[in-house]
Amino acid sequence: MFEIHDLQVNFGGIQALKGISLSVEDGQIVTLIGANGAGKTTTLRTASGLERPSGGTITLAGQDITRASARERVKQGLVQVPEGRRVFPKMSVLENLELGAFLRKDRAGITRDLRDVYERFPVLADRLKQQAGTLSGGEQQMLAMGRALMSRPKMLLLDEPSMGLAPLFVQEIFDIIKAINEAGTTVLLVEQNANMALQIADHAYVMETGRIVLSGTAAELSASDEIKRAYLGG
């Protein structure tokens, strides 16, 4: 479904990504874990077209999208839920959700997908006219995910979905990610809560200072003494 090969990104004289490669099979959840500053968010921003690579390739469903615009990538089914939610605070919940479908013209399909979002996130259905900025952090994360689903993604990029959330919301968000995946959406997940990420992922990559330093099945990495010491508190 998705592949990054030898991806390099420079910010001025600093090389943020130093030739990373990873792949995500259709239907998988793949997680990218690592410390702050490892390059995880830069990887997602480059994958979604918000940063330009200085080398390497990005393919989606076999098509090279390395030079495609962010808008074109959304049209092709690659959608990101950014770190920090980034909802539009002065707009209503419904307006935020409708913005997720801004490239679509099928009104009947949009209406059906809104109903699906309300079923998946009942709290949003109760607050359609409420300003998004007045929602709790967990509710804003649900809104950001619902907004992304309104574009009908084939591939969902999730950047730190549990950041700053109460433990109760963290479990709920991870349950929702798993349900979204089981409904047919492939997921690449960046997450500092490595323990939770490895519980739901099929495959995992570990990043350090702009490089992939370890990869394997989520079960293999969960059992690794090195990973336990570095990321799982073991």
Coordinates of N, CA and C in Angstrom, one line a residue:
M1 N 0.8 -1.2 0.0 CA 0.0 0.0 0.0 C 0.9 1.3 0.0
F2 N 1.9 1.2 0.8 CA 2.7 2.5 1.0 C 4.2 2.1 1.2
E3 N 5.1 2.9 0.5 CA 6.5 2.6 0.7 C 7.3 3.8 0.6
I4 N 8.2 4.0 1.6 CA 9.3 5.0 1.6 C 10.6 4.3 1.3
H5 N 11.4 4.9 0.4 CA 12.7 4.3 0.1 C 13.8 5.3 0.1
D6 N 14.7 5.1 0.9 CA 15.9 6.0 1.0 C 15.6 7.5 1.1
L7 N 14.6 7.8 2.0 CA 14.1 9.1 2.1 C 15.0 10.0 2.9
Q8 N 15.3 11.2 2.3 CA 16.2 12.2 2.9 C 15.6 13.5 2.9
V9 N 15.7 14.2 4.1 CA 15.1 15.5 4.2 C 16.1 16.4 4.9
N10 N 16.3 17.6 4.4 CA 17.3 18.6 4.9 C 16.5 19.8 5.3
F11 N 16.9 20.4 6.5 CA 16.4 21.7 6.9 C 17.6 22.6 7.0
G12 N 17.9 23.4 6.0 CA 19.1 24.1 6.0 C 20.3 23.2 6.0
G13 N 21.2 23.3 6.9 CA 22.4 22.4 6.9 C 22.2 21.2 7.8
I14 N 21.0 21.0 8.3 CA 20.7 19.9 9.1 C 20.0 18.8 8.3
Q15 N 20.5 17.5 8.4 CA 19.8 16.4 7.7 C 18.9 15.7 8.7
A16 N 17.6 16.0 8.6 CA 16.6 15.5 9.5 C 16.3 14.0 9.3
L17 N 16.3 13.6 8.0 CA 16.1 12.2 7.7 C 17.2 11.7 6.8
K18 N 17.9 10.6 7.2 CA 19.1 10.2 6.6 C 19.0 8.9 5.8
G19 N 18.1 8.9 4.9 CA 17.9 7.7 4.0 C 17.1 6.6 4.7
I20 N 15.9 6.9 5.1 CA 15.1 5.9 5.8 C 14.2 5.2 4.7
S21 N 13.9 3.9 5.0 CA 13.1 3.1 4.2 C 12.1 2.3 5.1
L22 N 10.8 2.3 4.7 CA 9.8 1.5 5.4 C 8.7 1.2 4.5
S23 N 7.9 0.2 4.8 CA 6.8 -0.2 4.0 C 5.6 -0.6 4.9
V24 N 4.4 -0.3 4.3 CA 3.2 -0.7 5.0 C 2.3 -1.5 4.0
E25 N 2.0 -2.7 4.4 CA 1.1 -3.5 3.6 C -0.3 -3.1 3.7
D26 N -1.1 -3.4 2.7 CA -2.5 -3.1 2.7 C -3.2 -3.8 3.9
G27 N -3.9 -3.0 4.7 CA -4.6 -3.6 5.8 C -3.9 -3.6 7.1
Q28 N -2.6 -3.2 7.1 CA -1.8 -3.3 8.3 C -2.0 -2.0 9.2
I29 N -1.6 -2.2 10.4 CA -1.2 -1.0 11.3 C 0.3 -1.2 11.5
V30 N 1.1 -0.2 11.0 CA 2.5 -0.1 11.3 C 2.8 1.1 12.2
T31 N 3.6 0.9 13.2 CA 3.9 2.0 14.1 C 5.4 2.4 14.0
L32 N 5.7 3.6 14.1 CA 7.0 4.2 14.1 C 7.2 4.8 15.5
I33 N 8.2 4.2 16.2 CA 8.5 4.7 17.6 C 9.9 5.2 17.7
G34 N 10.1 6.0 18.7 CA 11.4 6.6 18.9 C 11.3 7.9 19.8
A35 N 12.4 8.3 20.3 CA 12.4 9.5 21.2 C 12.1 10.8 20.5
N36 N 11.8 11.8 21.2 CA 11.6 13.2 20.6 C 12.8 13.5 19.8
G37 N 12.6 14.1 18.6 CA 13.6 14.6 17.8 C 14.2 13.5 16.9
A38 N 13.6 12.3 16.9 CA 14.2 11.2 16.1 C 13.9 11.3 14.6
G39 N 12.8 12.1 14.3 CA 12.5 12.3 12.9 C 11.1 11.7 12.5
K40 N 10.3 11.3 13.5 CA 9.1 10.6 13.2 C 8.0 11.6 12.6
T41 N 7.9 12.7 13.2 CA 6.9 13.7 12.6 C 7.4 14.2 11.2
T42 N 8.7 14.4 11.1 CA 9.2 14.8 9.8 C 8.9 13.7 8.7
T43 N 9.0 12.5 9.1 CA 8.6 11.4 8.2 C 7.2 11.5 7.7
L44 N 6.3 11.7 8.7 CA 4.8 11.8 8.3 C 4.6 13.1 7.5
R45 N 5.1 14.2 7.9 CA 4.9 15.4 7.1 C 5.5 15.3 5.7
T46 N 6.6 14.6 5.5 CA 7.1 14.4 4.2 C 6.2 13.4 3.4
A47 N 5.7 12.4 4.1 CA 4.9 11.5 3.4 C 3.6 12.1 2.9
S48 N 3.1 13.1 3.7 CA 1.8 13.7 3.3 C 2.0 14.9 2.4
G49 N 3.2 15.3 2.1 CA 3.5 16.4 1.2 C 3.7 17.7 1.8
L50 N 3.8 17.8 3.1 CA 4.0 19.1 3.8 C 5.5 19.5 3.9
E51 N 6.4 18.5 3.7 CA 7.8 18.8 3.6 C 8.3 18.2 2.3
R52 N 9.3 18.8 1.7 CA 9.9 18.3 0.4 C 11.1 17.5 0.7
P53 N 11.3 16.3 0.2 CA 12.5 15.5 0.4 C 13.6 16.0 -0.5
S54 N 14.8 15.8 -0.1 CA 16.0 16.1 -0.9 C 16.5 14.8 -1.6
G55 N 15.9 13.7 -1.3 CA 16.2 12.4 -2.0 C 15.3 11.3 -1.6
G56 N 15.3 10.3 -2.4 CA 14.4 9.1 -2.1 C 13.1 9.2 -2.8
T57 N 12.2 8.2 -2.5 CA 10.9 8.1 -3.2 C 9.9 7.7 -2.2
I58 N 8.6 8.1 -2.5 CA 7.4 7.7 -1.8 C 6.4 7.2 -2.8
T59 N 5.9 6.0 -2.5 CA 4.9 5.4 -3.4 C 3.6 5.0 -2.6
L60 N 2.5 5.2 -3.2 CA 1.2 4.8 -2.6 C 0.5 4.0 -3.6
A61 N 0.1 2.8 -3.2 CA -0.5 1.8 -4.1 C 0.2 1.6 -5.4
G62 N 1.5 1.6 -5.3 CA 2.3 1.4 -6.5 C 2.6 2.6 -7.4
Q63 N 2.1 3.8 -7.0 CA 2.2 5.0 -7.8 C 3.2 5.9 -7.1
D64 N 4.2 6.5 -7.8 CA 5.1 7.4 -7.2 C 4.5 8.7 -6.9
I65 N 4.5 9.1 -5.6 CA 3.9 10.4 -5.2 C 4.9 11.3 -4.7
T66 N 6.2 11.1 -4.9 CA 7.2 11.8 -4.3 C 7.1 13.3 -4.5
R67 N 6.7 13.7 -5.7 CA 6.6 15.1 -6.1 C 5.1 15.6 -6.1
A68 N 4.2 14.8 -5.7 CA 2.8 15.2 -5.7 C 2.5 16.2 -4.6
S69 N 1.6 17.1 -4.8 CA 1.2 18.1 -3.8 C 0.4 17.4 -2.7
A70 N 0.4 18.1 -1.5 CA -0.4 17.5 -0.4 C -1.9 17.3 -0.8
R71 N -2.4 18.2 -1.6 CA -3.8 18.1 -2.0 C -4.0 16.9 -2.9
E72 N -3.0 16.7 -3.8 CA -3.1 15.5 -4.7 C -3.0 14.2 -3.9
R73 N -2.2 14.2 -2.9 CA -2.1 13.0 -2.1 C -3.4 12.7 -1.3
V74 N -4.1 13.7 -0.9 CA -5.4 13.5 -0.2 C -6.4 12.9 -1.3
K75 N -6.3 13.5 -2.5 CA -7.2 12.9 -3.5 C -6.9 11.5 -3.8
Q76 N -5.7 11.0 -3.7 CA -5.3 9.7 -3.9 C -5.5 8.8 -2.7
G77 N -5.9 9.4 -1.6 CA -6.3 8.5 -0.4 C -5.3 8.5 0.7
L78 N -4.3 9.4 0.7 CA -3.3 9.5 1.8 C -3.6 10.7 2.7
V79 N -4.0 10.5 3.9 CA -4.5 11.5 4.8 C -3.9 11.5 6.1
Q80 N -3.5 12.7 6.6 CA -2.8 12.8 7.9 C -3.7 13.4 9.0
V81 N -3.6 12.8 10.2 CA -4.2 13.5 11.4 C -3.0 14.0 12.1
P82 N -2.8 15.4 12.2 CA -1.6 15.9 12.6 C -1.4 15.9 14.1
E83 N -0.2 16.0 14.6 CA 0.1 16.1 16.0 C -0.6 17.4 16.5
G84 N -1.2 17.3 17.7 CA -1.8 18.4 18.3 C -3.2 18.6 17.8
R85 N -3.8 17.7 17.0 CA -5.2 17.7 16.5 C -5.4 18.7 15.4
R86 N -5.1 20.0 15.6 CA -5.2 21.0 14.6 C -6.7 21.2 14.1
V87 N -7.6 21.1 15.0 CA -9.0 21.4 14.6 C -9.1 22.9 14.4
F88 N -10.2 23.3 13.8 CA -10.4 24.8 13.6 C -11.3 25.2 14.7
P89 N -10.7 25.9 15.7 CA -11.4 26.1 17.0 C -12.6 27.0 17.0
K90 N -12.7 27.9 16.1 CA -13.8 28.8 16.0 C -15.0 28.3 15.2
M91 N -14.7 27.2 14.5 CA -15.7 26.6 13.7 C -16.4 25.5 14.4
S92 N -17.6 25.1 14.0 CA -18.4 24.1 14.7 C -17.8 22.7 14.4
V93 N -18.2 21.8 15.2 CA -17.9 20.4 15.0 C -18.3 19.9 13.6
L94 N -19.5 20.2 13.2 CA -20.0 19.9 11.9 C -19.2 20.5 10.8
E95 N -18.9 21.8 10.9 CA -18.1 22.5 9.9 C -16.7 21.8 9.8
N96 N -16.1 21.5 10.9 CA -14.8 20.8 10.9 C -14.9 19.5 10.1
L97 N -15.9 18.7 10.4 CA -16.1 17.4 9.7 C -16.3 17.6 8.2
E98 N -17.2 18.6 7.8 CA -17.4 18.9 6.4 C -16.2 19.3 5.7
L99 N -15.3 20.0 6.4 CA -14.0 20.4 5.7 C -13.2 19.1 5.3
G100 N -13.4 18.0 6.1 CA -12.6 16.8 5.7 C -13.0 16.3 4.3
A101 N -14.2 16.7 3.9 CA -14.7 16.2 2.6 C -14.6 17.3 1.5
F102 N -13.7 18.3 1.7 CA -13.6 19.4 0.8 C -13.3 19.1 -0.7
L103 N -12.7 18.0 -0.9 CA -12.3 17.6 -2.3 C -13.4 16.7 -2.9
R104 N -14.5 16.4 -2.2 CA -15.5 15.5 -2.7 C -16.7 16.3 -3.2
K105 N -17.4 15.7 -4.2 CA -18.6 16.3 -4.8 C -19.8 15.4 -4.5
D106 N -19.7 14.2 -4.0 CA -20.8 13.3 -3.9 C -21.6 13.6 -2.6
R107 N -22.6 14.4 -2.7 CA -23.3 14.9 -1.5 C -23.9 13.7 -0.7
A108 N -24.5 12.7 -1.5 CA -25.1 11.6 -0.8 C -24.1 10.8 0.0
G109 N -22.9 10.6 -0.6 CA -21.8 9.9 0.0 C -21.3 10.6 1.2
I110 N -21.2 11.9 1.2 CA -20.8 12.7 2.3 C -21.8 12.6 3.5
T111 N -23.1 12.6 3.1 CA -24.1 12.4 4.2 C -24.0 11.1 4.8
R112 N -23.8 10.0 4.0 CA -23.6 8.7 4.6 C -22.4 8.6 5.5
D113 N -21.3 9.2 5.1 CA -20.1 9.2 5.8 C -20.2 10.0 7.1
L114 N -20.9 11.1 7.1 CA -21.2 11.8 8.3 C -21.9 10.9 9.3
R115 N -22.9 10.2 8.9 CA -23.6 9.3 9.7 C -22.7 8.2 10.3
D116 N -21.8 7.7 9.5 CA -20.8 6.7 10.0 C -19.9 7.3 11.1
V117 N -19.5 8.6 10.9 CA -18.6 9.3 11.9 C -19.4 9.5 13.2
Y118 N -20.7 9.8 13.1 CA -21.5 10.0 14.3 C -21.6 8.7 15.0
E119 N -21.7 7.6 14.3 CA -21.8 6.3 15.0 C -20.5 5.9 15.6
R120 N -19.4 6.2 15.0 CA -18.1 5.9 15.5 C -17.7 6.8 16.7
F121 N -18.2 8.1 16.6 CA -17.8 9.0 17.7 C -19.2 9.7 18.2
P122 N -19.9 9.0 19.0 CA -21.2 9.5 19.4 C -21.1 10.9 20.1
V123 N -20.0 11.2 20.8 CA -19.9 12.4 21.5 C -19.9 13.6 20.5
L124 N -19.4 13.4 19.2 CA -19.4 14.4 18.2 C -20.9 14.7 17.7
A125 N -21.7 13.6 17.6 CA -23.0 13.8 17.2 C -23.9 14.6 18.1
D126 N -23.5 14.6 19.4 CA -24.2 15.4 20.4 C -23.7 16.8 20.4
R127 N -22.7 17.2 19.7 CA -22.1 18.5 19.8 C -21.8 19.2 18.5
L128 N -22.7 18.9 17.5 CA -22.4 19.3 16.1 C -22.3 20.8 16.0
K129 N -23.1 21.6 16.8 CA -23.1 23.0 16.7 C -22.1 23.7 17.6
Q130 N -21.4 22.9 18.4 CA -20.5 23.5 19.4 C -19.1 23.8 18.7
Q131 N -18.5 24.9 19.2 CA -17.2 25.3 18.6 C -16.2 24.2 19.0
A132 N -15.4 23.9 18.0 CA -14.4 22.8 18.2 C -13.4 23.1 19.3
G133 N -13.1 24.4 19.5 CA -12.1 24.8 20.5 C -12.6 24.6 21.9
T134 N -13.9 24.4 22.1 CA -14.4 24.2 23.5 C -14.5 22.7 23.9
L135 N -14.1 21.8 22.9 CA -14.1 20.4 23.3 C -12.8 20.0 24.1
S136 N -12.9 18.9 24.8 CA -11.8 18.4 25.6 C -10.7 17.9 24.6
G137 N -9.5 17.7 25.1 CA -8.4 17.2 24.2 C -8.8 15.9 23.6
G138 N -9.4 15.0 24.3 CA -9.8 13.7 23.7 C -10.9 13.8 22.7
E139 N -11.8 14.7 22.9 CA -12.9 15.0 22.0 C -12.3 15.6 20.7
Q140 N -11.4 16.5 20.9 CA -10.7 17.1 19.7 C -10.0 16.1 18.9
Q141 N -9.4 15.1 19.6 CA -8.7 14.1 18.8 C -9.7 13.2 18.0
M142 N -10.8 13.0 18.6 CA -11.9 12.2 17.9 C -12.4 13.1 16.7
L143 N -12.5 14.4 16.9 CA -12.9 15.2 15.8 C -11.9 15.2 14.7
A144 N -10.6 15.3 15.0 CA -9.5 15.3 14.0 C -9.6 14.0 13.2
M145 N -9.8 12.9 13.9 CA -9.9 11.6 13.2 C -11.1 11.5 12.4
G146 N -12.2 11.9 12.9 CA -13.5 11.9 12.1 C -13.3 12.8 10.9
R147 N -12.7 14.0 11.0 CA -12.5 14.8 9.8 C -11.7 14.1 8.8
A148 N -10.6 13.4 9.2 CA -9.8 12.7 8.3 C -10.6 11.6 7.6
L149 N -11.4 10.9 8.3 CA -12.2 9.8 7.7 C -13.2 10.3 6.7
M150 N -13.6 11.6 6.8 CA -14.5 12.2 5.8 C -13.9 12.3 4.4
S151 N -12.6 12.1 4.3 CA -12.0 12.2 3.0 C -11.9 10.8 2.4
R152 N -12.4 9.8 3.1 CA -12.3 8.4 2.7 C -10.9 7.9 2.4
P153 N -10.0 7.9 3.4 CA -8.6 7.6 3.2 C -8.4 6.1 2.9
K154 N -7.5 5.8 2.0 CA -7.0 4.4 1.9 C -5.9 4.2 3.0
M155 N -5.2 5.3 3.3 CA -4.1 5.2 4.2 C -4.1 6.4 5.1
L156 N -4.1 6.1 6.4 CA -4.2 7.1 7.4 C -2.9 7.3 8.2
L157 N -2.4 8.5 8.2 CA -1.2 8.8 8.9 C -1.6 9.4 10.2
L158 N -1.2 8.8 11.4 CA -1.6 9.4 12.7 C -0.4 9.8 13.4
D159 N -0.3 11.1 13.8 CA 0.9 11.6 14.5 C 0.5 11.9 16.0
E160 N 1.0 11.0 16.9 CA 0.9 11.2 18.3 C -0.6 11.4 18.8
P161 N -1.4 10.4 18.4 CA -2.9 10.6 18.8 C -3.2 10.6 20.2
S162 N -2.3 10.1 21.1 CA -2.6 10.0 22.5 C -1.9 11.2 23.3
M163 N -1.2 12.0 22.6 CA -0.4 13.1 23.3 C -1.4 14.0 24.1
G164 N -1.0 14.1 25.4 CA -1.8 15.0 26.3 C -3.1 14.6 26.7
L165 N -3.5 13.3 26.4 CA -4.8 12.9 26.8 C -4.8 12.1 28.1
A166 N -6.0 12.2 28.8 CA -6.1 11.4 30.0 C -6.1 9.9 29.7
P167 N -5.7 9.1 30.7 CA -5.5 7.7 30.4 C -6.8 7.0 29.9
L168 N -8.0 7.4 30.3 CA -9.2 6.9 29.9 C -9.4 7.1 28.4
F169 N -9.1 8.3 27.9 CA -9.2 8.7 26.5 C -8.2 7.9 25.7
V170 N -7.0 7.7 26.2 CA -5.9 7.0 25.5 C -6.4 5.7 25.1
Q171 N -6.9 4.9 26.0 CA -7.4 3.6 25.7 C -8.5 3.6 24.6
E172 N -9.4 4.6 24.7 CA -10.5 4.7 23.8 C -10.0 5.1 22.4
I173 N -9.0 6.0 22.3 CA -8.5 6.4 21.0 C -7.8 5.2 20.3
F174 N -7.1 4.4 21.1 CA -6.4 3.2 20.5 C -7.4 2.2 20.1
D175 N -8.5 2.0 20.8 CA -9.6 1.1 20.4 C -10.2 1.6 19.1
I176 N -10.4 2.9 18.9 CA -10.9 3.5 17.7 C -10.0 3.2 16.5
I177 N -8.7 3.4 16.8 CA -7.7 3.2 15.7 C -7.8 1.8 15.2
K178 N -7.9 0.8 16.1 CA -8.0 -0.6 15.7 C -9.3 -0.8 15.0
A179 N -10.4 -0.2 15.4 CA -11.7 -0.4 14.7 C -11.6 0.2 13.3
I180 N -11.0 1.4 13.1 CA -10.9 2.0 11.8 C -10.1 1.1 10.9
N181 N -9.0 0.5 11.4 CA -8.2 -0.4 10.6 C -9.0 -1.7 10.2
E182 N -9.7 -2.2 11.2 CA -10.5 -3.4 10.9 C -11.6 -3.2 9.9
A183 N -12.0 -1.9 9.8 CA -13.0 -1.5 8.8 C -12.4 -1.3 7.4
G184 N -11.1 -1.4 7.3 CA -10.4 -1.4 6.0 C -9.4 -0.3 5.7
T185 N -9.1 0.5 6.6 CA -8.2 1.6 6.4 C -6.8 1.2 6.9
T186 N -5.8 1.3 6.1 CA -4.4 1.0 6.4 C -3.9 2.2 7.3
V187 N -3.0 1.9 8.3 CA -2.6 3.0 9.2 C -1.1 2.9 9.4
L188 N -0.5 4.1 9.3 CA 0.9 4.3 9.8 C 0.8 5.3 11.0
L189 N 1.3 4.7 12.2 CA 1.1 5.4 13.4 C 2.4 5.8 14.0
V190 N 2.5 7.1 14.3 CA 3.7 7.6 15.1 C 3.1 7.9 16.5
E191 N 3.8 7.3 17.5 CA 3.3 7.3 18.9 C 4.4 7.1 19.9
Q192 N 4.4 8.1 20.9 CA 5.4 8.0 22.0 C 5.0 6.9 23.0
N193 N 3.7 6.6 23.1 CA 3.3 5.5 24.0 C 3.5 4.2 23.3
A194 N 4.8 3.8 23.3 CA 5.2 2.6 22.5 C 4.5 1.4 22.9
N195 N 4.2 1.2 24.2 CA 3.6 0.0 24.7 C 2.2 -0.1 24.1
M196 N 1.4 0.9 24.1 CA 0.1 0.9 23.5 C 0.2 0.7 22.0
A197 N 1.1 1.4 21.3 CA 1.2 1.3 19.9 C 1.6 -0.2 19.5
L198 N 2.5 -0.8 20.2 CA 2.9 -2.2 19.8 C 1.8 -3.2 20.1
Q199 N 0.9 -2.8 21.0 CA -0.2 -3.7 21.3 C -1.2 -3.9 20.1
I200 N -1.3 -2.8 19.3 CA -2.3 -2.8 18.2 C -1.6 -3.0 16.8
A201 N -0.3 -2.8 16.8 CA 0.4 -2.8 15.4 C 0.7 -4.2 15.0
D202 N 0.8 -4.3 13.6 CA 1.3 -5.6 13.0 C 2.8 -5.6 12.9
H203 N 3.4 -4.4 12.6 CA 4.8 -4.3 12.3 C 5.3 -3.0 12.9
A204 N 6.6 -2.9 13.3 CA 7.1 -1.6 13.9 C 8.5 -1.3 13.4
Y205 N 8.7 0.0 13.4 CA 10.1 0.5 13.1 C 10.5 1.4 14.3
V206 N 11.8 1.4 14.6 CA 12.3 2.3 15.6 C 13.3 3.3 15.0
M207 N 13.1 4.5 15.3 CA 13.9 5.6 14.7 C 14.8 6.2 15.8
E208 N 16.0 6.5 15.3 CA 16.9 7.3 16.2 C 17.7 8.3 15.3
T209 N 17.6 9.6 15.6 CA 18.4 10.6 14.9 C 18.3 10.5 13.4
G210 N 17.1 10.4 12.9 CA 16.9 10.4 11.4 C 17.1 9.1 10.7
R211 N 17.3 8.0 11.5 CA 17.5 6.7 10.8 C 16.6 5.7 11.4
I212 N 16.3 4.6 10.6 CA 15.6 3.4 11.1 C 16.7 2.5 11.7
V213 N 16.6 2.2 13.0 CA 17.7 1.4 13.6 C 17.2 0.0 13.9
L214 N 15.9 -0.2 13.8 CA 15.4 -1.6 14.2 C 14.0 -1.7 13.6
S215 N 13.7 -2.9 13.1 CA 12.3 -3.2 12.7 C 12.0 -4.6 12.9
G216 N 10.7 -4.9 12.9 CA 10.3 -6.3 13.1 C 8.8 -6.3 13.3
T217 N 8.2 -7.5 13.6 CA 6.8 -7.5 14.0 C 6.7 -6.9 15.3
A218 N 5.5 -6.4 15.6 CA 5.2 -5.7 16.9 C 5.5 -6.7 18.0
A219 N 5.2 -8.0 17.8 CA 5.4 -9.0 18.9 C 6.9 -9.1 19.1
E220 N 7.7 -9.1 18.1 CA 9.1 -9.3 18.2 C 9.7 -8.1 19.0
L221 N 9.3 -6.9 18.6 CA 9.9 -5.7 19.3 C 9.4 -5.6 20.7
S222 N 8.1 -6.0 21.0 CA 7.6 -6.0 22.4 C 8.4 -7.0 23.3
A223 N 8.9 -8.0 22.7 CA 9.7 -9.0 23.5 C 11.2 -8.7 23.5
S224 N 11.6 -7.7 22.8 CA 13.1 -7.3 22.8 C 13.5 -6.6 24.1
D225 N 14.5 -7.1 24.7 CA 15.0 -6.5 25.9 C 15.5 -5.1 25.7
E226 N 16.1 -4.9 24.5 CA 16.6 -3.5 24.1 C 15.4 -2.5 24.1
I227 N 14.3 -2.9 23.4 CA 13.1 -2.1 23.3 C 12.5 -1.9 24.7
K228 N 12.4 -3.0 25.5 CA 11.8 -2.8 26.8 C 12.6 -1.8 27.6
R229 N 13.9 -1.8 27.6 CA 14.7 -0.9 28.4 C 14.5 0.5 27.9
A230 N 14.5 0.7 26.6 CA 14.5 2.0 26.0 C 13.1 2.7 26.0
Y231 N 12.1 1.9 25.7 CA 10.8 2.5 25.4 C 9.6 2.0 26.2
L232 N 9.7 0.8 26.9 CA 8.6 0.2 27.5 C 8.7 0.2 29.1
G233 N 9.8 0.8 29.6 CA 9.9 0.9 31.0 C 10.3 -0.4 31.7
G234 N 10.9 -1.3 30.9 CA 11.2 -2.6 31.4 C 12.7 -2.8 31.6

